[in-house]
JSON list of C-alpha atoms in Angstrom, two decimals:
[
{"chain": "A", "resi": 1, "resn": "MET", "atom": "CA", "xyz": [8.46, 41.55, -16.65]},
{"chain": "A", "resi": 2, "resn": "SER", "atom": "CA", "xyz": [7.25, 42.72, -20.05]},
{"chain": "A", "resi": 3, "resn": "ARG", "atom": "CA", "xyz": [5.69, 40.43, -22.62]},
{"chain": "A", "resi": 4, "resn": "LEU", "atom": "CA", "xyz": [8.57, 41.14, -24.99]},
{"chain": "A", "resi": 5, "resn": "ALA", "atom": "CA", "xyz": [11.12, 40.02, -22.39]},
{"chain": "A", "resi": 6, "resn": "ILE", "atom": "CA", "xyz": [9.16, 36.83, -21.75]},
{"chain": "A", "resi": 7, "resn": "ALA", "atom": "CA", "xyz": [8.87, 36.14, -25.48]},
{"chain": "A", "resi": 8, "resn": "LEU", "atom": "CA", "xyz": [12.58, 36.76, -26.02]},
{"chain": "A", "resi": 9, "resn": "GLY", "atom": "CA", "xyz": [13.43, 34.51, -23.10]},
{"chain": "A", "resi": 10, "resn": "ALA", "atom": "CA", "xyz": [11.22, 31.72, -24.43]},
{"chain": "A", "resi": 11, "resn": "ALA", "atom": "CA", "xyz": [12.55, 31.91, -27.99]},
{"chain": "A", "resi": 12, "resn": "PRO", "atom": "CA", "xyz": [15.76, 29.91, -27.37]},
{"chain": "A", "resi": 13, "resn": "VAL", "atom": "CA", "xyz": [13.76, 27.19, -25.60]},
{"chain": "A", "resi": 14, "resn": "LEU", "atom": "CA", "xyz": [11.38, 26.98, -28.55]},
{"chain": "A", "resi": 15, "resn": "VAL", "atom": "CA", "xyz": [14.25, 26.81, -31.04]},
{"chain": "A", "resi": 16, "resn": "LEU", "atom": "CA", "xyz": [15.96, 24.05, -29.04]},
{"chain": "A", "resi": 17, "resn": "SER", "atom": "CA", "xyz": [12.69, 22.12, -28.75]},
{"chain": "A", "resi": 18, "resn": "LEU", "atom": "CA", "xyz": [12.11, 22.31, -32.50]},
{"chain": "A", "resi": 19, "resn": "ALA", "atom": "CA", "xyz": [15.69, 21.25, -33.21]},
{"chain": "A", "resi": 20, "resn": "ALA", "atom": "CA", "xyz": [15.35, 18.26, -30.87]},
{"chain": "A", "resi": 21, "resn": "ALA", "atom": "CA", "xyz": [12.08, 17.25, -32.51]},
{"chain": "A", "resi": 22, "resn": "ALA", "atom": "CA", "xyz": [13.68, 17.46, -35.96]},
{"chain": "A", "resi": 23, "resn": "GLN", "atom": "CA", "xyz": [16.50, 15.17, -34.81]},
{"chain": "A", "resi": 24, "resn": "ALA", "atom": "CA", "xyz": [14.22, 12.68, -33.08]},
{"chain": "A", "resi": 25, "resn": "PRO", "atom": "CA", "xyz": [14.26, 9.34, -34.85]},
{"chain": "A", "resi": 26, "resn": "ALA", "atom": "CA", "xyz": [11.24, 8.56, -36.98]},
{"chain": "A", "resi": 27, "resn": "ALA", "atom": "CA", "xyz": [9.00, 5.70, -35.99]},
{"chain": "A", "resi": 28, "resn": "ALA", "atom": "CA", "xyz": [10.77, 2.47, -36.84]},
{"chain": "A", "resi": 29, "resn": "GLY", "atom": "CA", "xyz": [9.15, 0.18, -39.32]},
{"chain": "A", "resi": 30, "resn": "ASN", "atom": "CA", "xyz": [9.27, -3.59, -39.55]},
{"chain": "A", "resi": 31, "resn": "VAL", "atom": "CA", "xyz": [10.64, -4.57, -42.97]},
{"chain": "A", "resi": 32, "resn": "GLU", "atom": "CA", "xyz": [9.25, -8.13, -42.95]},
{"chain": "A", "resi": 33, "resn": "ASN", "atom": "CA", "xyz": [5.78, -6.99, -41.93]},
{"chain": "A", "resi": 34, "resn": "GLY", "atom": "CA", "xyz": [5.98, -4.23, -44.53]},
{"chain": "A", "resi": 35, "resn": "LYS", "atom": "CA", "xyz": [6.71, -6.78, -47.25]},
{"chain": "A", "resi": 36, "resn": "ARG", "atom": "CA", "xyz": [3.80, -8.93, -46.06]},
{"chain": "A", "resi": 37, "resn": "LEU", "atom": "CA", "xyz": [1.43, -5.93, -46.08]},
{"chain": "A", "resi": 38, "resn": "PHE", "atom": "CA", "xyz": [2.71, -4.75, -49.48]},
{"chain": "A", "resi": 39, "resn": "GLU", "atom": "CA", "xyz": [1.67, -8.11, -50.91]},
{"chain": "A", "resi": 40, "resn": "LYS", "atom": "CA", "xyz": [-1.47, -8.67, -48.79]},
{"chain": "A", "resi": 41, "resn": "ASP", "atom": "CA", "xyz": [-2.99, -5.26, -49.50]},
{"chain": "A", "resi": 42, "resn": "GLY", "atom": "CA", "xyz": [-2.27, -5.45, -53.24]},
{"chain": "A", "resi": 43, "resn": "CYS", "atom": "CA", "xyz": [0.38, -2.73, -53.60]},
{"chain": "A", "resi": 44, "resn": "TYR", "atom": "CA", "xyz": [2.36, -5.13, -55.81]},
{"chain": "A", "resi": 45, "resn": "GLU", "atom": "CA", "xyz": [-0.46, -5.23, -58.36]},
{"chain": "A", "resi": 46, "resn": "CYS", "atom": "CA", "xyz": [0.50, -1.78, -59.66]},
{"chain": "A", "resi": 47, "resn": "HIS", "atom": "CA", "xyz": [3.99, -1.21, -58.24]},
{"chain": "A", "resi": 48, "resn": "GLY", "atom": "CA", "xyz": [5.47, -4.69, -58.82]},
{"chain": "A", "resi": 49, "resn": "PHE", "atom": "CA", "xyz": [6.60, -7.20, -56.19]},
{"chain": "A", "resi": 50, "resn": "VAL", "atom": "CA", "xyz": [9.78, -5.26, -55.43]},
{"chain": "A", "resi": 51, "resn": "GLY", "atom": "CA", "xyz": [8.46, -1.75, -56.09]},
{"chain": "A", "resi": 52, "resn": "GLN", "atom": "CA", "xyz": [10.00, -1.65, -59.57]},
{"chain": "A", "resi": 53, "resn": "GLY", "atom": "CA", "xyz": [6.94, 0.04, -61.03]},
{"chain": "A", "resi": 54, "resn": "SER", "atom": "CA", "xyz": [4.84, -0.91, -64.03]},
{"chain": "A", "resi": 55, "resn": "ARG", "atom": "CA", "xyz": [2.47, 0.57, -66.55]},
{"chain": "A", "resi": 56, "resn": "ASP", "atom": "CA", "xyz": [-0.06, 1.23, -63.77]},
{"chain": "A", "resi": 57, "resn": "GLY", "atom": "CA", "xyz": [2.14, 2.27, -60.86]},
{"chain": "A", "resi": 58, "resn": "ALA", "atom": "CA", "xyz": [5.26, 4.31, -60.19]},
{"chain": "A", "resi": 59, "resn": "ARG", "atom": "CA", "xyz": [8.62, 2.87, -59.18]},
{"chain": "A", "resi": 60, "resn": "ILE", "atom": "CA", "xyz": [8.66, 3.16, -55.40]},
{"chain": "A", "resi": 61, "resn": "ALA", "atom": "CA", "xyz": [11.59, 0.93, -54.40]},
{"chain": "A", "resi": 62, "resn": "ALA", "atom": "CA", "xyz": [14.17, 2.82, -52.33]},
{"chain": "A", "resi": 63, "resn": "THR", "atom": "CA", "xyz": [11.83, 5.82, -52.25]},
{"chain": "A", "resi": 64, "resn": "THR", "atom": "CA", "xyz": [13.32, 9.16, -51.26]},
{"chain": "A", "resi": 65, "resn": "MET", "atom": "CA", "xyz": [10.13, 10.12, -49.40]},
{"chain": "A", "resi": 66, "resn": "ASN", "atom": "CA", "xyz": [10.34, 10.19, -45.64]},
{"chain": "A", "resi": 67, "resn": "THR", "atom": "CA", "xyz": [7.79, 8.20, -43.64]},
{"chain": "A", "resi": 68, "resn": "GLN", "atom": "CA", "xyz": [5.41, 11.11, -43.02]},
{"chain": "A", "resi": 69, "resn": "ALA", "atom": "CA", "xyz": [5.40, 12.18, -46.68]},
{"chain": "A", "resi": 70, "resn": "PHE", "atom": "CA", "xyz": [4.80, 8.56, -47.73]},
{"chain": "A", "resi": 71, "resn": "ILE", "atom": "CA", "xyz": [1.84, 8.20, -45.35]},
{"chain": "A", "resi": 72, "resn": "ARG", "atom": "CA", "xyz": [0.41, 11.55, -46.44]},
{"chain": "A", "resi": 73, "resn": "TYR", "atom": "CA", "xyz": [0.65, 10.54, -50.12]},
{"chain": "A", "resi": 74, "resn": "VAL", "atom": "CA", "xyz": [-0.93, 7.12, -49.59]},
{"chain": "A", "resi": 75, "resn": "ARG", "atom": "CA", "xyz": [-3.80, 8.73, -47.68]},
{"chain": "A", "resi": 76, "resn": "ARG", "atom": "CA", "xyz": [-4.40, 11.38, -50.40]},
{"chain": "A", "resi": 77, "resn": "PRO", "atom": "CA", "xyz": [-2.78, 10.25, -53.66]},
{"chain": "A", "resi": 78, "resn": "PHE", "atom": "CA", "xyz": [-2.85, 11.95, -57.04]},
{"chain": "A", "resi": 79, "resn": "GLY", "atom": "CA", "xyz": [-4.04, 10.27, -60.22]},
{"chain": "A", "resi": 80, "resn": "ALA", "atom": "CA", "xyz": [-5.60, 6.83, -60.36]},
{"chain": "A", "resi": 81, "resn": "MET", "atom": "CA", "xyz": [-4.16, 5.40, -57.13]},
{"chain": "A", "resi": 82, "resn": "PRO", "atom": "CA", "xyz": [-6.89, 4.66, -54.59]},
{"chain": "A", "resi": 83, "resn": "ALA", "atom": "CA", "xyz": [-6.61, 6.30, -51.17]},
{"chain": "A", "resi": 84, "resn": "PHE", "atom": "CA", "xyz": [-5.70, 3.95, -48.33]},
{"chain": "A", "resi": 85, "resn": "THR", "atom": "CA", "xyz": [-7.56, 5.33, -45.32]},
{"chain": "A", "resi": 86, "resn": "GLU", "atom": "CA", "xyz": [-6.76, 4.39, -41.72]},
{"chain": "A", "resi": 87, "resn": "LYS", "atom": "CA", "xyz": [-9.58, 1.84, -41.96]},
{"chain": "A", "resi": 88, "resn": "VAL", "atom": "CA", "xyz": [-7.54, 0.02, -44.62]},
{"chain": "A", "resi": 89, "resn": "MET", "atom": "CA", "xyz": [-3.99, 0.49, -43.28]},
{"chain": "A", "resi": 90, "resn": "SER", "atom": "CA", "xyz": [-2.89, 2.07, -40.01]},
{"chain": "A", "resi": 91, "resn": "ASP", "atom": "CA", "xyz": [-0.05, 4.58, -39.79]},
{"chain": "A", "resi": 92, "resn": "GLN", "atom": "CA", "xyz": [2.13, 1.84, -38.25]},
{"chain": "A", "resi": 93, "resn": "GLU", "atom": "CA", "xyz": [1.34, -0.52, -41.12]},
{"chain": "A", "resi": 94, "resn": "LEU", "atom": "CA", "xyz": [2.26, 2.20, -43.63]},
{"chain": "A", "resi": 95, "resn": "THR", "atom": "CA", "xyz": [5.45, 2.83, -41.64]},
{"chain": "A", "resi": 96, "resn": "ASP", "atom": "CA", "xyz": [6.26, -0.87, -42.05]},
{"chain": "A", "resi": 97, "resn": "VAL", "atom": "CA", "xyz": [5.56, -0.72, -45.81]},
{"chain": "A", "resi": 98, "resn": "HIS", "atom": "CA", "xyz": [7.79, 2.36, -46.05]},
{"chain": "A", "resi": 99, "resn": "ALA", "atom": "CA", "xyz": [10.57, 0.49, -44.21]},
{"chain": "A", "resi": 100, "resn": "TYR", "atom": "CA", "xyz": [10.22, -2.37, -46.71]},
{"chain": "A", "resi": 101, "resn": "LEU", "atom": "CA", "xyz": [10.43, 0.01, -49.68]},
{"chain": "A", "resi": 102, "resn": "LYS", "atom": "CA", "xyz": [13.48, 1.75, -48.18]},
{"chain": "A", "resi": 103, "resn": "SER", "atom": "CA", "xyz": [15.17, -1.65, -47.76]},
{"chain": "A", "resi": 104, "resn": "LEU", "atom": "CA", "xyz": [14.96, -2.40, -51.49]},
{"chain": "A", "resi": 105, "resn": "PRO", "atom": "CA", "xyz": [17.91, -1.56, -53.73]},
{"chain": "A", "resi": 106, "resn": "ALA", "atom": "CA", "xyz": [17.62, 1.42, -56.05]},
{"chain": "A", "resi": 107, "resn": "ALA", "atom": "CA", "xyz": [17.20, 0.64, -59.74]},
{"chain": "A", "resi": 108, "resn": "LYS", "atom": "CA", "xyz": [20.39, 0.40, -61.77]},
{"chain": "A", "resi": 109, "resn": "ALA", "atom": "CA", "xyz": [21.11, 3.00, -64.41]},
{"chain": "A", "resi": 110, "resn": "PRO", "atom": "CA", "xyz": [20.52, 1.68, -67.97]},
{"chain": "A", "resi": 111, "resn": "ARG", "atom": "CA", "xyz": [24.26, 1.98, -68.75]},
{"chain": "A", "resi": 112, "resn": "ASP", "atom": "CA", "xyz": [24.94, -0.44, -65.85]},
{"chain": "A", "resi": 113, "resn": "ILE", "atom": "CA", "xyz": [22.77, -3.15, -67.44]},
{"chain": "A", "resi": 114, "resn": "PRO", "atom": "CA", "xyz": [24.80, -4.77, -70.25]},
{"chain": "A", "resi": 115, "resn": "LEU", "atom": "CA", "xyz": [21.87, -5.55, -72.56]},
{"chain": "A", "resi": 116, "resn": "LEU", "atom": "CA", "xyz": [20.43, -2.05, -72.29]},
{"chain": "A", "resi": 117, "resn": "ASP", "atom": "CA", "xyz": [23.87, -0.51, -72.70]},
{"chain": "A", "resi": 118, "resn": "ARG", "atom": "CA", "xyz": [24.36, -2.49, -75.94]},
{"chain": "A", "resi": 119, "resn": "LEU", "atom": "CA", "xyz": [20.98, -1.27, -77.23]},
{"chain": "A", "resi": 120, "resn": "ARG", "atom": "CA", "xyz": [22.01, 2.29, -76.51]},
{"chain": "A", "resi": 121, "resn": "GLU", "atom": "CA", "xyz": [25.15, 1.92, -78.65]},
{"chain": "A", "resi": 122, "resn": "LYS", "atom": "CA", "xyz": [23.17, 0.99, -81.78]}
]
């Protein structure tokens, strides 16, 4: 059998394997442990106790990042955020923190907050 025939025969298997991997559930995180770690490791100091953000840290509540992107960013952040290596937080611990952040409600739009909506009218 030629190499081309073997490659063509293996292609559907590879495509199906990749599709199955893409649909595989991500590692589950523990929301309660994530909240504990978020506070214990000082994430709240810049990002606020419920990920609402502050002068020093971005809003990260209800993040749209998937778990792998979140871990990658925390390991090699941009700007002033310190890197959290595996010596500081394991991938499972970061998965738990991510689960906690995903469990938080998204911020309301300013027009949905009566006081801010009144300020906008003036």
